[in-house]
XYZ file of C-alpha atoms in Angstrom:
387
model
C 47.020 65.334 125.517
C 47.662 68.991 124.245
C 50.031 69.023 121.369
C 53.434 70.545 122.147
C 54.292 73.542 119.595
C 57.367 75.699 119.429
C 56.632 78.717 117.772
C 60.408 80.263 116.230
C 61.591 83.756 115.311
C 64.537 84.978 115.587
C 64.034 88.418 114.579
C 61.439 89.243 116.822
C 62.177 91.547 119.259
C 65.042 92.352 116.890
C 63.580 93.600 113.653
C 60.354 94.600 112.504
C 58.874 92.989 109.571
C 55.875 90.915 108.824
C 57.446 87.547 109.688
C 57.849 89.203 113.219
C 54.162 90.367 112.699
C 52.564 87.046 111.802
C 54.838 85.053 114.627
C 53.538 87.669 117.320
C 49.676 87.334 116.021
C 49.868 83.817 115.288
C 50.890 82.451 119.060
C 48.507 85.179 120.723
C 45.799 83.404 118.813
C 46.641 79.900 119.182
C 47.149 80.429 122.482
C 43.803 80.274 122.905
C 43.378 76.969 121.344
C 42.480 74.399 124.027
C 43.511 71.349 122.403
C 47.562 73.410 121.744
C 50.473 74.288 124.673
C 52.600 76.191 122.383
C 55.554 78.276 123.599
C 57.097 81.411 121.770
C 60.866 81.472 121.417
C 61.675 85.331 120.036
C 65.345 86.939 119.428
C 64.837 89.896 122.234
C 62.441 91.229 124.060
C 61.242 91.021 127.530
C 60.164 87.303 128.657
C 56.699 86.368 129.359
C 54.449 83.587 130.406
C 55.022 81.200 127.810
C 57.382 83.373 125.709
C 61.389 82.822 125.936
C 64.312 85.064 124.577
C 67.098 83.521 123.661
C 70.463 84.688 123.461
C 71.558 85.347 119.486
C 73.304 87.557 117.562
C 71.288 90.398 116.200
C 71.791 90.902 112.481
C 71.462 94.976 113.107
C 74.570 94.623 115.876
C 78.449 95.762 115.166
C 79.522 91.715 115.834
C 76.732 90.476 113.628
C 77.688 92.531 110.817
C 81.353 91.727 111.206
C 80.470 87.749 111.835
C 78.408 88.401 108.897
C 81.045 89.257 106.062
C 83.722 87.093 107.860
C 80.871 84.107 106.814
C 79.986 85.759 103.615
C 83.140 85.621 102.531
C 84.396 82.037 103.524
C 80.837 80.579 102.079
C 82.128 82.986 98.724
C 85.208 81.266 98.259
C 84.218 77.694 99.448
C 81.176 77.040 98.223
C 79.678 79.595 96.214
C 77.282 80.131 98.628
C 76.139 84.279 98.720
C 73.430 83.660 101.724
C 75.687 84.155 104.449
C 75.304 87.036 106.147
C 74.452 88.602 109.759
C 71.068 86.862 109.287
C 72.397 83.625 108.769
C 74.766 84.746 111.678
C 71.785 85.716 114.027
C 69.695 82.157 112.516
C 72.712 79.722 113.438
C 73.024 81.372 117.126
C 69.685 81.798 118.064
C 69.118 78.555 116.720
C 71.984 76.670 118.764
C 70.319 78.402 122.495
C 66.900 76.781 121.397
C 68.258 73.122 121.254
C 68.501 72.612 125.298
C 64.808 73.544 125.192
C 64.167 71.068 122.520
C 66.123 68.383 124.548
C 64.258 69.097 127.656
C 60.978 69.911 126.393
C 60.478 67.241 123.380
C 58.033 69.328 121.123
C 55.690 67.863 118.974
C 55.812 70.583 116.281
C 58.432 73.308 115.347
C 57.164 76.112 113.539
C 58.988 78.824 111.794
C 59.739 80.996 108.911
C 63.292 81.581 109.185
C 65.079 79.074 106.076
C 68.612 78.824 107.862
C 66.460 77.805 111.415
C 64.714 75.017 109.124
C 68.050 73.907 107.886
C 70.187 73.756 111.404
C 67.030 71.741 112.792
C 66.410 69.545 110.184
C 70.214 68.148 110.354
C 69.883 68.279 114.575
C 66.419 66.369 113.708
C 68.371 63.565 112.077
C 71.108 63.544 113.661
C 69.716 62.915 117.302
C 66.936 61.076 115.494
C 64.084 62.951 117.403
C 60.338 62.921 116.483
C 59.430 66.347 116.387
C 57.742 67.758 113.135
C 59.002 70.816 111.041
C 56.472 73.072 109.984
C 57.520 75.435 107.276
C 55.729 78.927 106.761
C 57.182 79.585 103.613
C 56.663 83.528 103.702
C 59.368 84.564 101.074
C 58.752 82.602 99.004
C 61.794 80.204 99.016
C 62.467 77.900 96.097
C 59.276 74.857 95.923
C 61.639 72.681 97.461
C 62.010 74.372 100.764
C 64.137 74.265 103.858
C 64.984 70.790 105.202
C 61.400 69.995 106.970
C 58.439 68.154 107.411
C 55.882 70.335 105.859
C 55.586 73.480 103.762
C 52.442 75.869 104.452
C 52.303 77.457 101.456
C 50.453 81.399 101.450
C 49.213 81.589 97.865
C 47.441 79.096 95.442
C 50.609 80.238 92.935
C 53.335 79.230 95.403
C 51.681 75.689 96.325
C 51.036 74.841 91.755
C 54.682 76.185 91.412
C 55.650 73.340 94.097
C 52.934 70.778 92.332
C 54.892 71.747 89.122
C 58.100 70.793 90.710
C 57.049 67.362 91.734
C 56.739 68.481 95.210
C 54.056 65.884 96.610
C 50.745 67.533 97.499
C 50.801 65.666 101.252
C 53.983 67.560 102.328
C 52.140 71.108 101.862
C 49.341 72.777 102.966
C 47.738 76.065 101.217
C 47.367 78.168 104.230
C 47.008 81.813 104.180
C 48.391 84.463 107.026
C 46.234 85.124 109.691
C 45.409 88.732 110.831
C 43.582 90.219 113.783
C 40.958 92.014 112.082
C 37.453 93.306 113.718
C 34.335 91.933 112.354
C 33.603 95.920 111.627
C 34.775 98.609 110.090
C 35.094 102.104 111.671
C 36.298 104.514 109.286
C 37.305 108.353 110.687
C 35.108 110.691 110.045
C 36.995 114.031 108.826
C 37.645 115.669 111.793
C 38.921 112.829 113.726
C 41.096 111.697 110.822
C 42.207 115.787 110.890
C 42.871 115.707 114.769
C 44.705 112.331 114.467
C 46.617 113.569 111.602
C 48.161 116.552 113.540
C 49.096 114.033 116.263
C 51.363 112.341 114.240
C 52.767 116.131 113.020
C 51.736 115.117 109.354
C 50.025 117.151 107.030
C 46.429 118.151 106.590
C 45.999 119.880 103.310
C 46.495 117.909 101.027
C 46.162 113.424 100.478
C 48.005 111.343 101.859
C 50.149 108.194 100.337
C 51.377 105.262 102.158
C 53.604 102.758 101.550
C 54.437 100.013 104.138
C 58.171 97.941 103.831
C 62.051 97.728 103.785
C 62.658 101.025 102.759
C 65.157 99.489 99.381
C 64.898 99.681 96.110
C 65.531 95.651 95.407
C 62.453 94.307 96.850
C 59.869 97.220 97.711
C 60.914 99.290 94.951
C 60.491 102.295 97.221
C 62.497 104.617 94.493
C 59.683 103.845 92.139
C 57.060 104.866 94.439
C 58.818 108.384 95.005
C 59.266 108.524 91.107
C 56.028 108.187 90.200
C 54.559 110.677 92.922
C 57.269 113.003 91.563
C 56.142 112.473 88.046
C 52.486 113.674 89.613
C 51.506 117.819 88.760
C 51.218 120.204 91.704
C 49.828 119.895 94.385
C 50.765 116.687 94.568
C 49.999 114.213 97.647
C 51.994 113.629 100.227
C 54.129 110.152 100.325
C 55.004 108.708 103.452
C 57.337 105.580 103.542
C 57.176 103.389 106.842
C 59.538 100.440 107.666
C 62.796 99.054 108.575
C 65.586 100.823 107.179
C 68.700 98.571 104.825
C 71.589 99.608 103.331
C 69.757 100.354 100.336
C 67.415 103.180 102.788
C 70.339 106.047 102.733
C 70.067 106.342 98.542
C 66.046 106.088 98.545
C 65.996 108.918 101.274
C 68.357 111.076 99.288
C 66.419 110.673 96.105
C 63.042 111.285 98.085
C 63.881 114.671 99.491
C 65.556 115.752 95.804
C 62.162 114.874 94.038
C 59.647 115.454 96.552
C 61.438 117.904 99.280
C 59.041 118.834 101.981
C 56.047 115.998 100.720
C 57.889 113.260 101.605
C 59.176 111.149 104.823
C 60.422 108.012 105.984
C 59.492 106.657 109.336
C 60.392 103.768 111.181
C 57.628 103.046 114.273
C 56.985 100.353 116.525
C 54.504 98.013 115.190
C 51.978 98.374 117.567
C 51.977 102.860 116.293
C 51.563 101.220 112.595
C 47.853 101.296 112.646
C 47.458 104.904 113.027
C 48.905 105.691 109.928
C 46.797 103.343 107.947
C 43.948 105.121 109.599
C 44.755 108.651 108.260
C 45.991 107.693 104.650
C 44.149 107.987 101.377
C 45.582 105.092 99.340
C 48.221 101.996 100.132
C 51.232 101.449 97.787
C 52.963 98.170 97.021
C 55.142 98.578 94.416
C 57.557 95.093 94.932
C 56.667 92.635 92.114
C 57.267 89.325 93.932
C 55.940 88.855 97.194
C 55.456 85.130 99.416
C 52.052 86.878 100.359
C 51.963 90.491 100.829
C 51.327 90.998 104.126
C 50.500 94.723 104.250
C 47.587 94.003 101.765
C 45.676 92.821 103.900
C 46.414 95.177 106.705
C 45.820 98.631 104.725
C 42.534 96.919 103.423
C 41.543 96.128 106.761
C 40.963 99.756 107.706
C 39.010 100.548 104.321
C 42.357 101.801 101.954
C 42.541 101.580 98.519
C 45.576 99.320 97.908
C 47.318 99.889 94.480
C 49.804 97.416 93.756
C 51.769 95.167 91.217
C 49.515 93.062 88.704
C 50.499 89.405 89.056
C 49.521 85.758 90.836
C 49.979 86.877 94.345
C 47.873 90.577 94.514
C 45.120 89.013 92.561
C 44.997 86.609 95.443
C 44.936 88.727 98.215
C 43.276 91.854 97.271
C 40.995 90.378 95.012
C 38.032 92.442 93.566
C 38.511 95.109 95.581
C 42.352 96.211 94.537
C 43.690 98.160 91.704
C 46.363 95.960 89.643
C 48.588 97.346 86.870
C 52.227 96.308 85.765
C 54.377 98.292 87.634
C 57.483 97.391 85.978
C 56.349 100.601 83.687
C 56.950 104.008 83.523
C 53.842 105.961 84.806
C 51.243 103.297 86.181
C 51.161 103.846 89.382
C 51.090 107.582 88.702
C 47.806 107.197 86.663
C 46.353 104.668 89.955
C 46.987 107.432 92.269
C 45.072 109.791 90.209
C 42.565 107.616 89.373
C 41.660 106.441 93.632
C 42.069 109.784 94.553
C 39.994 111.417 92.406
C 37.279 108.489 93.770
C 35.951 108.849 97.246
C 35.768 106.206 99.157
C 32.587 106.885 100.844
C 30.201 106.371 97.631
C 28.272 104.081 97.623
C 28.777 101.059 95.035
C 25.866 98.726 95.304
C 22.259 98.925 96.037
C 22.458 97.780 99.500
C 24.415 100.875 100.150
C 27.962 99.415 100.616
C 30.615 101.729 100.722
C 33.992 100.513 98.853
C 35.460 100.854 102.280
C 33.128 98.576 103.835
C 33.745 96.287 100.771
C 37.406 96.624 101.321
C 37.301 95.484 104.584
C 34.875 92.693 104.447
C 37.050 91.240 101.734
C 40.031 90.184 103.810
C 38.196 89.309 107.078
C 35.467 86.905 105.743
C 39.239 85.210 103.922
C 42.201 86.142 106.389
C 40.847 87.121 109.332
C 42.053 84.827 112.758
C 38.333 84.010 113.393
C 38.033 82.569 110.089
C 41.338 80.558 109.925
C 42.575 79.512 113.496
C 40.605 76.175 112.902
C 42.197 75.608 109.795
C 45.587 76.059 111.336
C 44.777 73.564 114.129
C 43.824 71.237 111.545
C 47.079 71.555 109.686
C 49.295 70.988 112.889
C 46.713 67.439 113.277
C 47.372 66.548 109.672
C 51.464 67.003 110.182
C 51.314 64.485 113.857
């Protein structure tokens, strides 16, 4: 007998960010698992075979916001609680549609990376006494203890010790990285091509470009140290292009973007199936946050060949490995001296006597250890060891 998944995300279709990445790559691929009849349940979008959209209400919409301070503030006053907010708003609805399905349906699993989703279904869980298992992909990272669930899959080998240190029992968690759809091989643009494709996107051709994939705030991405430290750069300086889902942090980071930087900077907010393009035509990947549950971009900017620079800690060494360029970026003037340093290096020499490039290098790094191919067995195995 197949073993019954739900796959759960309520911002997809809603938001773009890389939970909504990995939950869209993650049930294309174990879809194709024989021995798994997993069904995706997604906060908007079109329906499809095996893919449901429930109602909810989107954090980005007028009543979500509104819901979302009217909650804020009662959790404020009663409880000290400062996590409610039009996600927790869009969470708690989207997760009160999914329960008929879970009635009807009787899953084996539930799988998700939204806390308040873990939290609403672990109290249904016990209070209707049901069997099904919570599987937590603890992307944030939240606190070692989790959501109320089953099982933690933790990303990095930090995150999982942190939760050993904390007495959290090494049965309840599995050290599982993201999966990404990566191809076995590399095809880097030659200069032309990158030149043509370049001009597609109406960005320009004369001089490097600088990439830098997030929420375009300064809390978490730090994107107003990016443009800082490209500012601090001398003429000509490269060209900095910020892509992702605009806060209420993005207004102040634009502002001080365009006074530093004027006509060598944008901010751009594409669908995520455009995203690749622009990984294609950059020079060198930024990641200037210095906490991250994985680091998600890494791994995608590395996939086509790029040069990631990014914060020196736990987590990057992880992911990047070897083949990244670490410094503290809590100072003044680091990343500033990585830019010059990978741009004045091209990425076509070759770094080994079999004639590597650092591209190829790059790219080999992350499939052989995140690559769908490499882990869809292991997440198969982790859904057994849960049942």
């Amino acid at each position: 007998m197949k073993t019954k998944i739900f796959l759960v995300c309520s911002g997809l279709g809603n938001v773009q960010r890389g939970y909504e990445s990995f939950a869209r790559e993650c049930f294309d691929e174990l879809s194709k698992e024989s021995s798994i009849d997993i069904t995706l349940f997604k906060g908007g979008g079109s329906a499809a075979k095996k893919e449901i959209s429930l109602w909810n209400i989107p954090r980005k919409s007028w009543i979500g916001i509104q819901l979302g301070k009217l909650v804020l503030a009662i959790g404020d006053r009663l409880r000290g609680r400062r996590n409610y907010d039009a996600y927790y708003v869009e969470q708690a609805s989207f997760t009160l549609s999914l329960l008929p399905h879970i009635q009807r349906h009787k899953p084996d699993i539930i799988y998700f990376s939204d806390d308040s989703v873990g939290n609403f279904l672990g109290v249904w869980q016990r209070l209707t006494k049901q069997s099904y298992k919570l599987i937590f992909c603890d992307g944030g990272p939240m606190s070692p203890a989790a959501p109320r669930c089953d099982h933690v899959q933790r990303l990095a080998p930090a995150h999982f010790q942190l939760a050993l240190d904390h007495g959290v029992p090494a049965k309840t968690q599995t050290l599982l990285p993201l999966g990404f759809n990566i191809s076995p091989d590399l095809h880097l643009l030659t200069t032309p091509e990158k030149t043509t494709l370049r001009q597609q996107l109406n960005l320009p051709t004369d001089r490097p470009l600088v990439l830098s994939v997030g929420t375009i705030d300064r809390s978490h991405k730090r994107m107003d140290y990016v443009i800082q430290e490209v500012a601090s750069l001398p003429e000509p300086r490269p060209y900095l292009l910020l892509m992702g889902q605009q806060s209420s942090e993005s207004a102040d980071i634009i502002q001080l973007g365009n006074r530093l930087l004027g006509d060598g900077f944008e901010v751009r907010t594409v669908a995520l199936s455009e995203i690749d393009n622009y990984y294609k035509v950059a020079d060198c990947f930024v990641l200037a946050s210095v906490s991250e549950g994985f680091g998600r971009v890494l791994v995608e900017s590395m996939a086509y060949g790029l040069p990631c620079l990014a914060h020196d800690y736990a987590v990057t060494q992880f992911v990047v490995g070897q083949e990244g360029y670490l410094a503290d970026f809590r100072q003044s003037g680091m990343l500033a001296q990585q830019i010059t340093q990978v741009l004045a290096q091209p990425d076509s020499e070759q770094c080994d006597p079999l004639r590597v490039t650092r591209s190829d290098r790059r790219h080999q790094s992350v499939y052989d250890r995140f690559s769908w191919n490499t882990l869809r067995p292991k997440y198969v195995e982790m859904f057994n060891k849960v049942l």
